[in-house]
């Protein structure tokens, strides 16, 4: 019998053996298009010998349909799909790219392989999302603590956020020399970003264990201080936010910040997370896909029951 997970009215059955993976790799994020084809950002290699990545495309049953982007991606990180257009944040080459489903590049924001000036796009961006207005929002979180808003044509409208890049300082140099951003509108690794139907912007502020909520112009409104290790989020059709956390749980929150449920745990058994949940998506049937770093080929599908 398949392993069942979930909480309250959100119940799922783990789809064992999902995914016809062509080779090894670490899956950083996942999203589906209007036909429920599944797109997975995959890190084929990452380290001192160089970085390589690809996009793998599956049907909803896990059969591999396509793979592309080996000549484009360095450190695949965040993925968002809107109207069958893919938006990808590459933490390795400091860009956000816009693609067709078959991998044709439509737009590139940032300069490939070069950091932007301090405070400006991009310094290892983490994720991107599209608001109802058509504006593009980007969390720019590893080597600076900023968020940016662009027009649909790629013109920068506003940037906000404060706090030194202490997470990167520790990871790269083993010590912290800056000041942690912990106050309202400050960040300590903005790792995920999502908007709701009214245009409010929710930033998953990972190392602060919270989600901060902003107006469309980046003005702070409130925060939820009970989301430890949040990495990525998606809002379903009922206005419930599903947040993938590195602690191994999926948090369900109303857009007022109330906890609706929590499910999932780490472990090697089927239906548990062998890695650290890093990306999450919900398809048209309500099925949930969770991509995990820290493990090979850790991409799980949970069918809504």
C-alpha atoms as one frame of an Amber mdcrd trajectory, in Angstrom:
protein
   0.000   0.000   0.000   1.322   3.450  -0.957   2.411   5.728   1.849  -0.167
   8.398   2.725   0.711  11.830   4.071  -0.981  15.148   4.667  -2.894  17.154
   7.223  -6.504  18.344   7.691  -8.244  18.318   4.305  -4.959  18.096   2.402
  -4.260  14.372   2.060  -1.887  12.759  -0.435  -0.648   9.378  -1.582   3.038
   9.127  -2.409   3.622   7.975  -6.003   6.430   5.471  -5.588   9.042   5.241
  -8.334   7.905   8.414 -10.079  10.385   9.809 -12.589  12.321   8.344 -15.517
  15.592  10.067 -14.634  18.215  10.010 -17.430  21.268  10.408 -15.184  22.274
  11.518 -11.701  21.745  15.007 -10.369  20.276  17.201  -7.653  16.791  18.607
  -8.330  16.559  22.172  -7.002  13.022  23.122  -8.093   9.992  21.919 -10.024
   6.939  23.381 -11.800   4.238  22.282 -14.250   2.708  23.867 -17.343  -0.913
  23.995 -18.552  -0.725  20.385 -19.761   0.764  19.241 -16.432   4.119  18.517
 -17.986   6.678  18.582 -15.206   9.832  20.711 -15.464  12.701  19.933 -13.097
  15.782  22.147 -12.564  18.704  19.755 -12.173  22.256  20.380 -10.967  24.384
  17.844 -12.825  27.616  19.036 -11.246  28.467  21.694  -8.672  31.818  22.390
  -7.081  35.418  23.481  -7.619  35.620  21.550 -10.886  32.786  23.596 -12.371
  29.014  23.800 -12.451  26.585  22.237 -14.923  22.811  22.074 -15.069  19.839
  21.098 -17.212  16.074  21.255 -17.417  14.345  17.874 -17.521  10.769  17.614
 -18.793   8.399  14.765 -17.869   4.770  13.911 -18.452   2.567  13.653 -15.360
   3.328   9.922 -15.092   7.053  10.560 -14.937   8.081   9.587 -18.461  10.994
  11.711 -19.699   9.959  13.877 -22.652  12.886  16.239 -23.123  16.057  17.644
 -21.591  17.642  20.966 -22.491  19.742  23.861 -21.231  23.073  22.119 -20.661
  24.784  25.009 -22.461  22.850  27.595 -20.409  22.526  26.627 -16.737  25.269
  26.795 -14.132  23.609  26.440 -10.690  19.857  25.946 -11.325  17.890  27.293
  -8.397  14.320  28.629  -8.614  11.631  27.960 -11.233   8.199  29.491 -11.837
   5.812  28.880 -14.748   3.100  31.319 -15.811   1.052  31.033 -19.022   3.448
  28.322 -20.220   6.448  30.629 -19.910   9.287  29.499 -17.644  11.112  31.927
 -15.340  14.349  30.600 -13.900  16.773  32.093 -11.353  20.346  30.828 -11.789
  22.315  31.346  -8.581  25.568  30.565 -10.366  25.598  33.036 -13.239  23.561
  35.847 -11.583  20.719  35.846 -14.109  16.985  35.381 -14.361  15.932  33.941
 -17.709  12.602  33.597 -19.442  12.083  30.478 -21.621   9.575  28.801 -23.891
   8.649  25.239 -22.846  11.144  23.803 -25.343  14.028  25.910 -24.045  14.116
  28.928 -26.336  15.396  31.969 -24.444  12.940  34.881 -24.533  14.646  37.305
 -22.135  17.714  37.502 -19.905  17.895  39.793 -16.878  21.317  40.395 -15.348
  24.725  39.922 -16.916  25.743  36.304 -17.347  28.626  35.415 -15.068  28.872
  38.865 -13.481  27.483  40.175 -10.207  25.449  43.351 -10.319  26.489  46.376
  -8.236  25.691  46.092  -4.547  21.971  46.597  -3.993  21.142  46.053  -7.668
  20.286  42.907  -9.698  21.709  40.280  -9.315  24.055  38.678  -6.792  23.100
  34.965  -6.785  19.299  35.249  -7.178  17.168  32.525  -5.644  13.690  32.675
  -7.209  11.258  34.598  -9.408   7.493  34.936  -9.680   4.870  36.749 -11.752
   2.246  38.978 -10.092  -1.326  39.455 -11.379  -0.174  42.824 -12.753   2.352
  41.044 -14.965   5.284  42.417 -12.990   8.192  40.080 -12.279   9.487  39.781
  -8.715  12.880  38.282  -7.853  14.386  37.285  -4.514  18.113  38.030  -4.679
  19.297  36.181  -1.650  22.676  34.475  -1.459  25.198  37.257  -1.920  22.919
  40.116  -0.912  19.589  40.493   0.870  17.386  42.221  -1.699  14.203  41.793
  -3.691  13.478  43.419  -7.049  10.407  44.199  -9.119  10.548  44.464 -12.909
   7.986  45.296 -15.560   6.985  42.498 -17.922   9.505  43.896 -20.427  12.338
  43.715 -17.905  12.633  47.303 -16.688  13.567  47.591 -13.002  10.833  49.340
 -10.982  11.941  49.030  -7.380  14.382  47.172  -5.121  14.135  46.736  -1.365
  15.679  44.910   1.590  18.582  45.353   3.988  21.094  43.175   5.812  24.609
  41.992   5.045  25.116  38.668   3.268  26.101  36.830   6.439  24.902  33.438
   5.171  27.259  33.701   2.199  30.072  35.027   4.381  29.894  31.956   6.587
  29.495  29.514   3.683  32.308  31.009   1.606  34.752  32.213   4.271  33.793
  30.464   7.497  33.190  33.663   9.418  30.673  36.491   9.642  31.880  40.066
   9.373  28.601  41.810   8.566  25.389  42.561  10.416  22.412  40.206  10.252
  19.219  41.738   8.870  16.478  40.779  11.316  14.102  43.749  11.421  11.025
  44.522   9.308  12.006  44.733   5.647  15.419  43.244   6.361  16.464  39.769
   5.242  18.768  36.929   6.109  18.613  34.951   2.853  15.361  35.716   0.989
  15.037  32.299  -0.616  11.530  32.218  -2.106   9.038  34.772  -3.380   5.365
  34.502  -4.339   2.387  36.815  -4.823  -1.336  36.423  -4.168  -4.347  37.411
  -6.275  -4.389  40.904  -4.739  -0.748  41.564  -5.601   0.741  41.263  -2.113
   4.298  39.897  -2.147   5.396  37.132   0.255   9.136  36.644   0.785  10.371
  33.423   2.381  13.106  34.817   4.650  14.818  31.508   5.324  17.506  32.097
   7.931  15.129  34.309   9.944  12.541  31.524  10.041   9.739  33.713   8.730
   7.683  34.912   5.782   7.508  38.692   5.320   4.572  40.283   3.521   4.941
  43.417   1.366   2.836  45.616  -0.859   3.426  45.500  -4.589   5.811  48.447
  -4.110   7.901  46.602  -1.514   6.486  48.269   1.594   6.488  46.027   4.677
   3.062  45.109   6.075   3.484  42.113   8.414   5.338  38.847   8.956   4.818
  35.251  10.060   7.494  34.157  12.518   6.773  30.429  12.602   8.213  29.087
   9.338  11.601  27.508  10.158  13.944  26.948   7.235  11.480  27.988   4.524
  12.825  27.524   0.991   9.983  27.879  -1.514   6.237  28.511  -1.588   3.231
  28.214  -3.870  -0.352  29.447  -3.338  -3.180  27.122  -4.363  -6.561  28.047
  -5.806  -8.124  28.226  -2.349  -5.631  30.814  -1.136  -3.570  28.415   0.967
   0.194  28.763   0.824   2.259  25.570   0.751   5.815  26.148   1.988   8.682
  23.686   1.532  11.066  23.830   4.476  14.553  22.455   4.826  13.520  20.881
   8.114  11.566  18.315   6.128   8.039  19.599   6.594   5.495  21.175   4.250
   3.755  24.050   6.029   0.221  25.049   4.985  -0.679  28.649   5.836  -3.689
  30.830   5.168  -2.810  34.189   3.648  -3.642  35.697   7.037  -0.732  33.712
   8.448  -2.717  31.023  10.267  -1.328  27.493  10.149  -3.704  25.186   8.274
  -1.546  22.090   8.576   1.954  20.606   8.519   3.012  17.329   6.908   6.107
  15.457   5.834   9.242  14.209   7.513  12.780  13.313   6.565  13.797   9.695
   6.098  14.851   7.124   3.533  11.537   5.275   3.459   9.094   5.799   0.584
   6.957   8.879   1.134   9.549  10.585   3.318  12.085  13.162   2.185  15.574
  11.787   1.650  16.845  15.317   1.075  15.828  18.809   2.148  12.613  20.153
   0.536  13.787  23.051  -1.621  11.125  23.498  -4.308   7.384  22.867  -4.407
   4.591  23.040  -7.000   0.922  22.064  -7.328  -0.487  20.899 -10.673  -4.016
  21.297 -12.049  -5.222  18.158 -10.236  -3.938  19.327  -6.860  -1.020  16.891
  -6.922   2.110  18.161  -5.172   5.694  17.867  -6.411   8.576  18.396  -3.982
  12.187  18.850  -5.117  14.914  18.251  -2.557  18.580  19.237  -2.370  21.120
  17.294  -0.357  20.242  14.016  -2.096  20.471  12.545  -5.566  17.347  12.564
  -7.747  15.104  13.536  -4.842  11.944  14.601  -6.671   8.718  13.211  -5.225
   5.130  13.334  -6.400   2.208  13.227  -3.971  -1.218  12.611  -5.545  -4.150
  14.390  -3.893  -6.709  11.988  -2.434
